[in-house]
Short mmCIF file of C-alpha atoms in Angstrom, two decimals:
data_model
loop_
_atom_site.label_atom_id
_atom_site.label_comp_id
_atom_site.label_asym_id
_atom_site.label_seq_id
_atom_site.Cartn_x
_atom_site.Cartn_y
_atom_site.Cartn_z
CA MET P 1 108.13 111.87 60.89
CA SER P 2 106.12 112.38 57.68
CA ILE P 3 102.39 111.82 57.81
CA ASP P 4 102.65 109.00 55.24
CA HIS P 5 105.24 107.19 57.32
CA LEU P 6 103.14 107.72 60.45
CA ARG P 7 100.05 106.29 58.74
CA LYS P 8 101.95 103.20 57.61
CA ARG P 9 103.30 102.66 61.10
CA TYR P 10 99.80 102.77 62.60
CA GLU P 11 98.36 100.59 59.83
CA ALA P 12 101.03 97.99 60.57
CA ALA P 13 100.05 98.16 64.25
CA GLY P 14 96.36 97.67 63.46
CA GLN P 15 95.49 101.17 64.68
CA SER P 16 94.77 103.00 61.41
CA HIS P 17 91.31 104.07 62.66
CA LEU P 18 93.01 106.95 64.47
CA PHE P 19 93.17 108.75 61.10
CA LYS P 20 89.43 108.28 60.50
CA PHE P 21 88.63 112.01 60.70
CA TRP P 22 91.86 113.30 59.13
CA SER P 23 90.19 114.85 56.08
CA GLN P 24 87.86 116.87 58.34
CA LEU P 25 90.54 118.31 60.61
CA SER P 26 91.96 121.82 60.51
CA ALA P 27 95.70 122.37 60.16
CA VAL P 28 96.00 123.00 63.90
CA GLU P 29 94.03 119.84 64.73
CA ARG P 30 96.12 117.78 62.32
CA ALA P 31 99.30 119.08 63.94
CA SER P 32 97.94 118.16 67.38
CA LEU P 33 97.01 114.61 66.38
CA THR P 34 100.30 114.12 64.52
CA ALA P 35 102.30 115.22 67.57
CA GLN P 36 100.42 112.77 69.82
CA LEU P 37 100.77 109.83 67.48
CA ASP P 38 104.42 110.58 66.74
CA ALA P 39 105.22 110.63 70.47
CA LEU P 40 103.26 107.46 71.20
CA ASP P 41 105.11 104.15 71.09
CA ILE P 42 102.19 102.27 69.54
CA GLU P 43 104.12 99.02 69.27
CA ARG P 44 104.76 99.13 73.03
CA VAL P 45 101.05 99.84 73.64
CA ASN P 46 100.16 96.71 71.65
CA ARG P 47 102.69 94.65 73.59
CA ILE P 48 101.34 95.91 76.92
CA TYR P 49 97.76 95.12 75.88
CA ASN P 50 98.60 91.61 74.69
CA LYS P 51 100.65 90.85 77.82
CA ALA P 52 97.90 92.19 80.12
CA ILE P 53 95.18 90.17 78.39
CA SER P 54 97.18 86.95 78.29
CA SER P 55 98.18 87.29 81.95
CA GLU P 56 94.58 87.92 82.96
CA ARG P 57 93.43 84.84 81.04
CA GLU P 58 96.13 82.67 82.58
CA ALA P 59 95.22 83.85 86.06
CA ALA P 60 91.56 83.03 85.42
CA GLN P 61 92.25 79.42 84.49
CA PRO P 62 91.05 76.90 87.12
CA ASN P 63 94.49 75.29 87.21
CA ALA P 64 96.47 78.52 86.94
CA GLN P 65 100.03 78.06 88.17
CA LEU P 66 100.52 81.37 89.96
CA GLY P 67 102.72 79.91 92.66
CA SER P 68 101.73 79.13 96.19
CA ILE P 69 101.46 82.04 98.60
CA GLU P 70 103.89 81.72 101.50
CA PRO P 71 104.88 84.04 104.34
CA LEU P 72 108.16 85.92 104.25
CA PRO P 73 111.08 83.56 104.87
CA LYS P 74 113.05 83.82 108.10
CA GLY P 75 115.73 86.47 107.84
CA ALA P 76 114.00 88.44 105.08
CA SER P 77 112.39 90.87 107.51
CA ASP P 78 113.24 92.73 110.69
CA THR P 79 111.32 94.95 113.07
CA ALA P 80 112.44 98.45 114.00
CA GLY P 81 112.44 99.48 117.64
CA VAL P 82 112.72 96.03 119.21
CA SER P 83 116.48 95.58 119.28
CA ASN P 84 119.62 97.64 119.65
CA LYS P 85 120.05 97.65 115.88
CA ASP P 86 118.14 100.89 115.22
CA GLU P 87 121.00 103.17 116.25
CA GLU P 88 123.45 101.20 114.09
CA TRP P 89 121.09 101.42 111.10
CA ARG P 90 120.51 105.13 111.74
CA ASN P 91 124.24 105.84 111.76
CA ILE P 92 124.74 103.95 108.49
CA GLY P 93 121.89 105.91 106.93
CA LEU P 94 123.15 109.27 108.20
CA ASP P 95 126.64 108.45 106.90
CA ALA P 96 125.18 107.82 103.42
CA ILE P 97 123.13 111.03 103.57
CA ALA P 98 126.16 113.03 104.70
CA ARG P 99 128.18 111.66 101.78
CA GLY P 100 125.50 112.90 99.37
CA GLU P 101 124.49 109.37 98.34
CA VAL P 102 120.73 109.58 99.06
CA GLY P 103 117.86 110.93 96.96
CA VAL P 104 114.09 110.89 97.45
CA LEU P 105 111.34 109.99 94.96
CA LEU P 106 107.89 111.27 95.86
CA MET P 107 104.80 109.86 94.14
CA ALA P 108 102.47 112.87 94.10
CA GLY P 109 100.38 112.56 90.94
CA GLY P 110 96.96 112.38 92.58
CA GLN P 111 94.40 115.12 93.08
CA GLY P 112 92.42 115.56 96.28
CA THR P 113 89.17 114.70 94.53
CA ARG P 114 87.81 112.55 97.36
CA LEU P 115 88.74 115.32 99.75
CA GLY P 116 86.61 117.84 97.85
CA SER P 117 89.61 119.49 96.22
CA SER P 118 90.86 119.54 92.64
CA ALA P 119 94.32 120.63 93.80
CA PRO P 120 97.23 118.18 94.01
CA LYS P 121 96.88 116.11 97.18
CA GLY P 122 100.23 117.37 98.44
CA CYS P 123 98.78 120.89 98.67
CA TYR P 124 96.15 119.69 101.16
CA ASP P 125 95.91 121.13 104.68
CA ILE P 126 94.78 118.41 107.13
CA GLY P 127 93.76 121.00 109.70
CA LEU P 128 96.90 121.31 111.81
CA PRO P 129 97.32 124.42 113.99
CA SER P 130 100.07 125.58 111.58
CA HIS P 131 97.92 124.87 108.51
CA LYS P 132 100.97 123.45 106.76
CA SER P 133 100.34 121.34 103.67
CA LEU P 134 101.57 117.78 103.21
CA PHE P 135 104.20 119.10 100.78
CA GLN P 136 105.49 121.58 103.38
CA TYR P 137 105.72 118.95 106.10
CA GLN P 138 107.76 116.66 103.88
CA ALA P 139 110.02 119.48 102.65
CA GLU P 140 110.73 120.52 106.22
CA ARG P 141 111.55 116.93 107.20
CA ILE P 142 114.13 116.89 104.40
CA ALA P 143 115.57 120.22 105.58
CA ARG P 144 115.83 118.99 109.18
CA LEU P 145 117.40 115.69 108.14
CA GLN P 146 120.05 117.54 106.11
CA THR P 147 120.94 119.44 109.28
CA ILE P 148 121.00 116.25 111.38
CA ALA P 149 123.34 114.59 108.86
CA GLU P 150 125.64 117.65 108.86
CA GLN P 151 125.86 117.55 112.66
CA HIS P 152 126.35 113.76 112.62
CA ALA P 153 129.26 114.00 110.18
CA LYS P 154 130.58 117.31 111.56
CA LYS P 155 130.13 118.99 108.18
CA ALA P 156 129.48 122.63 107.40
CA SER P 157 125.94 124.00 107.47
CA GLY P 158 124.34 123.78 104.04
CA SER P 159 126.83 121.21 102.75
CA VAL P 160 124.50 118.18 102.81
CA VAL P 161 121.84 117.87 100.11
CA ILE P 162 119.02 115.36 99.75
CA PRO P 163 117.56 115.96 96.27
CA TRP P 164 113.77 115.60 96.08
CA TYR P 165 112.25 114.22 92.87
CA VAL P 166 108.52 114.98 92.83
CA MET P 167 106.49 112.87 90.39
CA THR P 168 103.31 114.61 89.30
CA SER P 169 100.73 113.81 86.63
CA GLY P 170 99.40 115.78 83.67
CA PRO P 171 96.58 117.40 85.69
CA THR P 172 98.79 118.23 88.70
CA ARG P 173 102.20 119.21 87.32
CA ARG P 174 101.62 122.91 86.68
CA GLU P 175 99.79 123.48 89.95
CA THR P 176 102.48 121.60 91.88
CA GLU P 177 105.24 123.67 90.29
CA ASP P 178 103.33 126.89 91.00
CA PHE P 179 102.72 125.82 94.62
CA PHE P 180 106.41 125.20 95.23
CA LEU P 181 107.38 128.46 93.54
CA LYS P 182 104.78 130.48 95.49
CA ASN P 183 106.07 129.00 98.76
CA SER P 184 109.77 129.42 97.89
CA TYR P 185 110.23 125.63 97.87
CA PHE P 186 109.62 125.65 101.64
CA GLY P 187 113.21 126.65 102.26
CA LEU P 188 114.84 124.03 100.04
CA ALA P 189 117.10 125.05 97.18
CA PRO P 190 115.05 125.10 93.95
CA ASP P 191 117.79 123.22 92.09
CA ASN P 192 117.31 120.30 94.48
CA VAL P 193 113.55 119.99 93.96
CA ILE P 194 113.04 118.30 90.59
CA VAL P 195 109.44 118.08 89.41
CA PHE P 196 108.69 115.51 86.73
CA GLU P 197 105.64 113.83 85.29
CA GLN P 198 104.44 110.25 85.25
CA GLY P 199 103.49 108.85 81.88
CA THR P 200 100.16 108.05 80.37
CA LEU P 201 98.88 105.21 78.25
CA PRO P 202 96.06 105.35 75.72
CA CYS P 203 92.66 104.10 76.79
CA LEU P 204 91.77 101.01 74.77
CA THR P 205 88.64 99.27 73.61
CA MET P 206 88.08 95.76 74.92
CA ASP P 207 89.81 94.43 71.79
CA GLY P 208 92.85 96.68 72.12
CA LYS P 209 92.02 99.57 69.79
CA VAL P 210 93.16 103.03 70.90
CA ILE P 211 90.19 105.25 71.79
CA LEU P 212 89.73 108.79 70.47
CA ASP P 213 88.07 111.23 72.86
CA SER P 214 87.81 113.80 70.07
CA PRO P 215 88.44 113.57 66.30
CA TYR P 216 92.01 114.77 66.88
CA ARG P 217 92.84 113.64 70.39
CA VAL P 218 93.66 110.24 71.87
CA ALA P 219 92.02 109.34 75.20
CA VAL P 220 94.75 108.74 77.77
CA ALA P 221 94.99 107.85 81.46
CA PRO P 222 97.91 107.81 83.96
CA ASP P 223 99.89 104.55 83.88
CA GLY P 224 99.65 103.93 87.65
CA ASN P 225 102.17 104.56 90.42
CA GLY P 226 104.31 101.87 88.80
CA GLY P 227 104.75 104.36 85.97
CA LEU P 228 107.43 105.77 88.27
CA TYR P 229 110.05 103.56 86.65
CA ALA P 230 109.41 104.62 83.05
CA ALA P 231 109.04 108.24 84.19
CA THR P 232 112.54 108.25 85.70
CA ARG P 233 113.87 107.51 82.20
CA SER P 234 111.80 110.15 80.40
CA PRO P 235 113.14 113.63 79.56
CA LEU P 236 112.58 116.15 82.33
CA SER P 237 111.71 118.79 79.76
CA THR P 238 111.14 119.17 76.03
CA GLU P 239 114.02 121.66 75.92
CA ASN P 240 116.62 119.17 77.17
CA LYS P 241 115.71 115.63 76.18
CA SER P 242 118.99 114.17 77.44
CA ARG P 243 118.26 114.96 81.11
CA SER P 244 116.11 112.55 83.10
CA VAL P 245 115.68 111.65 86.76
CA LEU P 246 118.06 108.72 86.27
CA SER P 247 120.69 110.90 84.61
CA ASP P 248 120.34 113.50 87.35
CA LEU P 249 120.79 110.81 90.01
CA ALA P 250 123.92 109.67 88.18
CA ASP P 251 125.29 113.21 87.88
CA ARG P 252 124.83 113.69 91.63
CA LYS P 253 126.38 110.27 92.34
CA ILE P 254 123.29 109.15 94.25
CA LEU P 255 123.52 105.47 95.24
CA TYR P 256 120.31 105.02 97.25
CA VAL P 257 116.76 106.23 96.81
CA HIS P 258 113.79 106.39 99.16
CA ALA P 259 110.37 106.38 97.44
CA TYR P 260 107.01 107.03 99.06
CA CYS P 261 103.47 108.38 98.50
CA VAL P 262 102.48 111.94 99.31
CA ASP P 263 99.33 111.12 101.30
CA ASN P 264 101.04 109.78 104.46
CA CYS P 265 101.39 112.62 106.98
CA LEU P 266 103.66 110.51 109.23
CA VAL P 267 106.14 109.47 106.54
CA ARG P 268 109.78 109.69 107.55
CA VAL P 269 111.26 111.06 104.36
CA ALA P 270 114.68 109.54 103.64
CA ASP P 271 114.41 107.72 106.97
CA PRO P 272 118.03 107.04 107.99
CA VAL P 273 117.01 103.92 109.94
CA PHE P 274 115.32 102.37 106.89
CA LEU P 275 118.17 103.47 104.63
CA GLY P 276 120.81 102.06 106.96
CA TYR P 277 118.90 98.81 107.39
CA SER P 278 118.60 98.35 103.62
CA ILE P 279 122.23 99.26 103.00
CA GLN P 280 123.43 96.85 105.68
CA LYS P 281 121.27 94.10 104.15
CA GLN P 282 122.81 94.91 100.75
CA ALA P 283 119.27 95.05 99.37
CA ASP P 284 118.61 96.06 95.77
CA CYS P 285 115.07 96.90 96.77
CA ALA P 286 113.35 96.95 100.16
CA ALA P 287 109.90 97.64 101.58
CA LYS P 288 108.86 99.31 104.79
CA VAL P 289 105.67 97.72 106.15
CA VAL P 290 103.32 98.04 109.11
CA PRO P 291 101.62 95.15 110.94
CA LYS P 292 98.03 94.48 109.91
CA THR P 293 95.54 95.62 112.53
CA HIS P 294 93.41 92.47 112.23
CA PRO P 295 93.27 89.35 110.02
CA THR P 296 90.64 90.67 107.59
CA GLU P 297 92.04 94.18 107.13
CA SER P 298 91.70 95.13 103.46
CA VAL P 299 95.37 95.69 102.75
CA GLY P 300 97.91 93.95 100.55
CA VAL P 301 100.73 92.17 102.32
CA VAL P 302 104.34 91.64 101.37
CA ALA P 303 104.80 87.88 101.09
CA CYS P 304 106.15 85.28 98.67
CA ARG P 305 104.37 83.96 95.62
CA GLY P 306 106.22 80.83 94.67
CA SER P 307 109.82 81.72 95.38
CA LYS P 308 109.45 85.40 94.53
CA PHE P 309 108.76 88.37 96.79
CA SER P 310 105.46 90.01 95.96
CA VAL P 311 102.59 92.08 97.28
CA VAL P 312 99.63 89.75 97.66
CA GLU P 313 96.21 91.35 97.71
CA TYR P 314 93.98 90.56 100.67
CA SER P 315 91.46 88.93 98.32
CA GLU P 316 94.11 86.39 97.25
CA ILE P 317 94.73 85.11 100.77
CA THR P 318 92.51 82.39 102.16
CA SER P 319 90.73 82.96 105.47
CA GLU P 320 92.93 80.24 106.98
CA GLN P 321 96.06 82.09 105.88
CA ALA P 322 94.69 85.43 107.10
CA GLU P 323 93.99 83.99 110.56
CA ARG P 324 97.28 82.08 110.88
CA ARG P 325 99.53 83.21 113.73
CA GLU P 326 103.13 82.60 114.75
CA PRO P 327 103.24 80.10 117.62
CA GLU P 328 106.10 81.90 119.41
CA THR P 329 104.68 85.43 119.35
CA GLY P 330 100.99 85.15 118.47
CA GLU P 331 101.50 87.69 115.65
CA LEU P 332 99.76 87.23 112.33
CA THR P 333 101.89 85.20 109.93
CA PHE P 334 100.73 87.31 106.96
CA ARG P 335 100.97 90.69 108.65
CA ALA P 336 103.39 92.79 106.55
CA GLY P 337 100.96 95.46 105.41
CA ASN P 338 102.16 97.23 102.27
CA ILE P 339 102.35 101.05 102.57
CA ALA P 340 104.14 101.97 99.29
CA ASN P 341 107.32 102.98 101.09
CA HIS P 342 110.40 101.62 99.34
CA PHE P 343 114.18 101.66 99.13
CA TYR P 344 116.11 101.17 95.89
CA THR P 345 119.68 101.29 94.79
CA THR P 346 120.05 103.50 91.73
CA ALA P 347 121.71 100.53 90.04
CA TYR P 348 118.44 98.61 90.48
CA LEU P 349 116.35 101.49 89.14
CA ASN P 350 118.53 101.45 86.05
CA GLN P 351 117.92 97.70 85.64
CA VAL P 352 114.11 97.94 85.60
CA GLU P 353 114.01 98.71 81.88
CA SER P 354 115.68 95.36 81.14
CA PHE P 355 112.76 93.35 82.56
CA GLU P 356 109.89 95.82 82.12
CA ASP P 357 108.43 93.92 79.18
CA GLU P 358 107.95 90.93 81.49
CA LEU P 359 105.70 92.96 83.79
CA ALA P 360 101.98 92.60 83.17
CA PHE P 361 99.99 95.80 83.40
CA HIS P 362 96.75 95.59 85.36
CA ILE P 363 93.45 96.11 83.51
CA ALA P 364 90.79 98.46 84.87
CA ARG P 365 87.59 98.31 82.83
CA LYS P 366 85.95 101.73 82.79
CA LYS P 367 83.30 103.90 81.18
CA ILE P 368 85.40 105.95 78.77
CA PRO P 369 83.86 108.89 76.84
CA HIS P 370 84.78 108.65 73.17
CA ILE P 371 84.02 109.63 69.61
CA ASP P 372 81.85 107.22 67.66
CA LEU P 373 83.94 106.29 64.62
CA LYS P 374 80.86 105.91 62.43
CA THR P 375 78.95 109.06 63.33
CA GLY P 376 81.66 111.33 64.74
CA GLU P 377 79.45 112.03 67.73
CA GLN P 378 80.60 112.23 71.34
CA VAL P 379 79.47 109.22 73.40
CA LYS P 380 79.24 108.98 77.20
CA PRO P 381 78.77 105.25 77.83
CA ALA P 382 76.48 103.94 80.57
CA LYS P 383 78.59 100.83 81.15
CA PRO P 384 82.28 99.96 80.83
CA ASN P 385 83.32 100.11 77.20
CA GLY P 386 87.09 100.13 77.45
CA MET P 387 90.12 99.71 79.63
CA LYS P 388 92.82 101.68 81.33
CA LEU P 389 96.14 99.96 81.88
CA GLU P 390 98.31 100.62 84.90
CA MET P 391 101.32 99.23 86.68
CA PHE P 392 101.77 99.17 90.44
CA VAL P 393 104.99 100.34 92.04
CA PHE P 394 105.45 96.95 93.75
CA ASP P 395 105.22 94.97 90.50
CA VAL P 396 109.02 94.95 90.33
CA PHE P 397 109.46 93.06 93.62
CA PRO P 398 109.54 89.57 92.05
CA PHE P 399 112.52 90.63 89.92
CA THR P 400 114.63 91.66 92.91
CA GLU P 401 117.63 89.48 93.74
CA ARG P 402 118.27 90.89 97.22
CA PHE P 403 115.07 92.01 98.93
CA ALA P 404 114.48 93.09 102.52
CA VAL P 405 111.49 94.11 104.63
CA LEU P 406 111.49 96.41 107.67
CA GLU P 407 108.41 96.45 109.88
CA VAL P 408 107.72 99.71 111.72
CA ALA P 409 105.09 100.93 114.18
CA ARG P 410 101.94 102.09 112.43
CA ASN P 411 101.23 104.88 114.91
CA GLU P 412 104.69 106.34 114.30
CA GLU P 413 104.93 106.06 110.52
CA PHE P 414 101.65 105.49 108.72
CA SER P 415 98.47 107.56 108.61
CA PRO P 416 97.24 107.80 105.01
CA LEU P 417 94.86 110.44 103.67
CA LYS P 418 92.41 108.61 101.43
CA ASN P 419 88.84 109.53 102.36
CA ALA P 420 86.56 112.53 102.54
CA PRO P 421 86.43 114.65 105.71
CA GLY P 422 84.28 113.07 108.37
CA THR P 423 84.61 109.50 107.08
CA GLY P 424 86.16 108.34 110.35
CA SER P 425 89.14 106.49 108.90
CA ASP P 426 92.07 107.59 106.74
CA ASP P 427 90.57 111.09 106.50
CA PRO P 428 91.90 114.59 107.34
CA GLN P 429 90.73 114.30 110.93
CA THR P 430 92.51 110.99 111.56
CA SER P 431 95.66 112.33 109.90
CA ARG P 432 95.61 115.40 112.14
CA ARG P 433 94.88 113.28 115.22
CA ASP P 434 97.73 110.88 114.52
CA LEU P 435 100.30 113.62 113.91
CA ILE P 436 99.35 115.57 117.05
CA ALA P 437 99.42 112.32 119.09
CA GLN P 438 102.92 111.61 117.78
CA HIS P 439 104.12 115.06 118.84
CA ARG P 440 102.71 114.45 122.32
CA ARG P 441 104.80 111.25 122.45
CA PHE P 442 107.90 113.20 121.33
CA LEU P 443 107.45 115.58 124.27
CA GLU P 444 106.72 112.85 126.79
CA ARG P 445 109.71 110.76 125.70
CA ALA P 446 111.88 113.83 126.19
CA GLY P 447 110.74 113.91 129.81
CA ALA P 448 107.95 116.49 129.69
CA ILE P 449 104.35 116.25 130.90
CA VAL P 450 101.53 117.25 128.55
CA GLU P 451 98.25 117.93 130.30
CA ASP P 452 95.05 116.31 129.07
CA GLY P 453 93.44 118.16 126.19
CA VAL P 454 96.62 120.05 125.30
CA GLU P 455 97.61 119.80 121.63
CA ILE P 456 101.11 120.87 120.60
CA GLU P 457 102.37 120.75 117.03
CA ILE P 458 106.14 120.64 116.62
CA SER P 459 107.58 121.83 113.33
CA PRO P 460 109.67 119.22 111.48
CA LEU P 461 112.37 121.91 111.45
CA VAL P 462 112.54 121.46 115.25
CA SER P 463 112.45 117.66 115.37
CA TYR P 464 112.48 115.00 112.65
CA ALA P 465 111.66 112.00 114.87
CA GLY P 466 111.68 113.24 118.47
CA GLU P 467 115.34 114.30 118.68
CA GLY P 468 116.49 117.76 119.75
CA LEU P 469 114.04 118.21 122.65
CA ASP P 470 116.40 117.64 125.60
CA SER P 471 115.81 121.15 126.96
CA ILE P 472 112.17 120.46 127.86
CA LYS P 473 112.86 117.66 130.34
CA GLY P 474 110.80 118.15 133.50
CA LYS P 475 108.50 120.79 132.04
CA THR P 476 104.71 120.61 132.13
CA PHE P 477 102.79 121.88 129.11
CA THR P 478 99.42 123.46 129.86
CA ARG P 479 98.70 125.37 126.64
CA SER P 480 98.05 124.26 123.07
CA GLY P 481 99.85 125.73 120.07
CA PHE P 482 102.49 125.15 117.45
CA VAL P 483 106.19 125.91 117.50
CA GLU P 484 108.71 126.65 114.77
CA ARG P 485 111.72 126.81 117.15
CA VAL P 486 112.42 124.75 120.25
CA GLU P 487 112.62 127.94 122.37
CA GLU P 488 108.97 128.65 121.60
CA LEU P 489 107.95 125.63 123.67
CA ASP P 490 108.65 127.67 126.81
CA VAL P 491 105.60 129.81 126.07
CA LEU P 492 103.34 126.74 126.21
CA ALA P 493 104.70 125.44 129.54
#
């Protein structure tokens, strides 16, 4: 696009100030700014800003009609592990995996800043005896599940593939790619590990003007984990703009997708029980949840707003609603804690673009360093001067026609890594503790005894969810350690 045409486009959008320093820029700087502005859909940015502002104003009105908050309707949710349905769901899920119909989307754009690391969070070692990273644990779960599905369907070794789509961000993409390459993709075929990047949006002033963080560079920020949807449509590389995550899913004939966040050390990647449950329910989109630990726990819950499924923040629920319990069971009525663990059909992922303009981005007002347009000087503000706009991955729930919710045990499937070491909750120590405790349960359920104080780590390549340990029945484990093959357990007995 010519510079004159580009200028006119930005003038029409009310963003001509981005050319303020054009006359002072070098040829290289002009080329950099031109490339950014040419790639930016400025009309979409304006629409997002206007929608976000109007939605925020509507929500702030005293008589705002946001829809009453109601618990999940009967039949919309089920609980794993309390009926004989789990094995049926698992078989349905394994059948789909064996047919090559399942893919995995990993949201892994964050850095371990709170953990004292600038590396991608997936590279983090939570202190296990094996010192495996979160990425390695999840890769090995995929590898084990491929083997389980092959055995289930009596297919040849290496014939089942679960492609892994790893969403990074600008700051983490290169390091993530290097980490996978250095570690030989943890045994997975490189062609089946597809790294892509979530999008960004420009930072805006309070009145919607795009902010410059240098005379030739627009200030940008990641568009939130809900940027997953737009990112699946974006080109995977500049060399081949026709290939995207969605086109790759189509080429592989993937029908179902499991999406989750990297920071959960207990996540069951491509969980066949969750997949089978969602498939049986004929859900377009589904959420895996864990029960809230107590009424005032600071976690969003999956519920209904009006007649639509939604994630309702804890601050939006009254104390009466938070305390309400089911008369039959005594369980909290609003208990479906959201853990960003979702199922989608690929057909549904392809539909998101059709209603994306109806989604309101969330506004985060921040202190954003910028160039003063009058003086050209760099400014580091002392108070919020602008906004970052982001979408949440669950913002699509209200647009789902067939939605389902599966509740699972927290101690088996959810231990997030959020806080600095030593915090005492959701930190590396609690993640390590919860994973080691799970492996103790695997051994005990298989009929073994684990002496007090003994810590045994079982590689995901040995057992995905406690299966494959029949040979240890009756054994007593007296030594701590980690095992990469089931035979190695004999050394610890």
